[in-house]
Amino acid sequence: MIVAGNWKMNKNATETTELIGAISNGMGDTSTKVMVAPPFVNLAAAADSAKNTNIIVAAQNMHFAESGAFTGEVSASMLLHLGIDHVILGHSERRALFGEWDALLAKKADTALDKNMTVIFCFGEELHDRKNDIHFDVVKNQLSEGLFHLEANNWQNIILAYEPVWAIGTGETASPEQAQEMHAFIRKTLIERYDPDLADGVSILYGGSVKPGNARDIFSKPDVDGGLIGGASLNADDFLAIVQSA
Ligand code: PEP
């Protein structure tokens, strides 16, 4: 199981150090892989605080180019220099608020994988897609356009995060059954494109208003391999309760 916290644009460097300290103190020797993704500016502090713990520090985004005239952007090499080798790509806020699209995400994934980084690839339908009953098509399309150009061996470094946009930060969660239904569909889609062994080996996280009160039911579903947590990852007690539910 994997539980990853997406801190979005929250916490300064001091708070980052404190929160990582509290998570690490409360984690015990869980077998769950625990990850946190602070903003770029706090990654150095986070990497330092997470040293000698089992917490993996991830970035929330990166550029596909090695370096150059890309004001405000950060490269894979810069992340690796800090010891950060996990990166979230394609979060719905990057897609909706910052105009990121499938072909761009495919390029970013290529760069990350070339650099031997692990990608947490986010995707998921919007509410109108579900209402129009095209949510399976939308998800399949996001996967095909973003990742299905990859060779099978690349998938060792990919974690999928299914995040229905209507459930992100809204307090509305997909029911455990809705999550399971989509995760099973994602695995079937991976079998069609690749093979059953690959599909079986890929971790598929659910994201969208996971809280201490609903985590256990969602994580109990057979095709749910953990969660990507937004709001509830900003509080150590809540995040730890979710980690313990995995
Ligand atoms: C997210 O942004 O990835 C997320 C799942 O947010 P929240 O848990 O707040 O819905």
XYZ file of N, CA, C and O and ligand atoms in Angstrom, residues 6 8 88 91-93 122 163 167-172 206-211 228-233, ligand 1:
114
model
N -0.339 15.138 -0.894
C -0.083 16.255 -1.807
C -0.376 17.536 -1.041
O -1.534 17.874 -0.811
N 0.084 20.553 -1.912
C -0.295 21.693 -2.766
C 0.494 22.944 -2.345
O 1.657 22.820 -1.999
N 4.934 13.966 -8.860
C 3.527 13.903 -9.249
C 3.388 14.615 -10.591
O 3.888 15.729 -10.755
N -1.650 16.336 -12.074
C -2.709 16.600 -11.100
C -3.800 17.454 -11.746
O -3.506 18.321 -12.580
N -5.035 17.240 -11.357
C -6.146 17.937 -12.033
C -6.022 19.451 -11.902
O -6.490 20.186 -12.774
N -5.379 19.921 -10.816
C -5.198 21.373 -10.700
C -4.171 21.870 -11.710
O -4.289 22.983 -12.231
N -1.487 11.396 -12.269
C -2.873 11.647 -11.866
C -3.782 11.835 -13.079
O -3.382 12.440 -14.078
N -8.125 10.147 -9.675
C -8.713 11.207 -8.856
C -9.886 11.850 -9.597
O -9.684 12.748 -10.427
N -14.430 14.966 -6.804
C -14.228 14.541 -5.408
C -13.023 15.219 -4.773
O -12.733 14.999 -3.607
N -12.305 16.068 -5.546
C -11.082 16.668 -5.010
C -11.402 17.953 -4.273
O -11.932 18.899 -4.859
N -11.097 17.954 -2.987
C -11.265 19.147 -2.164
C -12.722 19.549 -1.971
O -13.007 20.651 -1.517
N -13.644 18.677 -2.318
C -15.059 19.029 -2.245
C -15.739 18.401 -1.044
O -16.873 18.745 -0.724
N -15.056 17.461 -0.399
C -15.694 16.735 0.703
C -16.560 15.603 0.178
O -17.051 14.768 0.930
N -16.748 15.582 -1.157
C -17.533 14.500 -1.743
C -16.564 13.405 -2.193
O -15.648 13.674 -2.961
N -6.247 5.840 -5.041
C -7.461 6.641 -5.183
C -7.222 7.990 -4.507
O -6.617 8.053 -3.423
N -7.690 9.063 -5.131
C -7.597 10.384 -4.508
C -8.896 11.141 -4.667
O -9.530 11.098 -5.738
N -9.294 11.856 -3.633
C -10.524 12.658 -3.681
C -11.213 12.595 -2.333
O -11.950 11.651 -2.061
N -10.883 13.592 -1.465
C -11.522 13.707 -0.149
C -11.389 12.445 0.702
O -12.327 12.083 1.416
N -10.220 11.788 0.628
C -9.967 10.688 1.571
C -9.689 11.311 2.940
O -8.912 12.262 3.055
N -10.358 10.783 3.951
C -10.246 11.293 5.323
C -10.075 10.092 6.255
O -10.329 8.955 5.853
N -3.953 9.040 -2.633
C -3.287 10.341 -2.755
C -4.184 11.318 -1.988
O -5.370 11.466 -2.316
N -3.596 11.942 -0.980
C -4.393 12.683 -0.017
C -4.047 14.167 -0.102
O -2.869 14.530 0.008
N -5.048 15.025 -0.261
C -4.808 16.466 -0.289
C -4.997 17.059 1.100
O -4.122 16.984 1.963
N -6.173 17.630 1.347
C -6.455 18.362 2.584
C -6.035 17.628 3.855
O -5.398 18.214 4.745
N -6.372 16.360 3.941
C -6.113 15.622 5.189
C -4.632 15.296 5.383
O -4.255 14.798 6.445
N -3.803 15.594 4.383
C -2.370 15.303 4.563
C -1.654 16.455 5.264
O -0.471 16.365 5.581
C -5.644 15.906 -4.307
O -5.551 17.089 -4.537
O -4.870 15.107 -4.867
C -6.677 15.460 -3.388
C -7.016 14.205 -3.403
O -7.231 16.424 -2.568
P -8.310 16.194 -1.394
O -7.870 14.970 -0.607
O -8.265 17.442 -0.580
O -9.621 15.959 -2.059
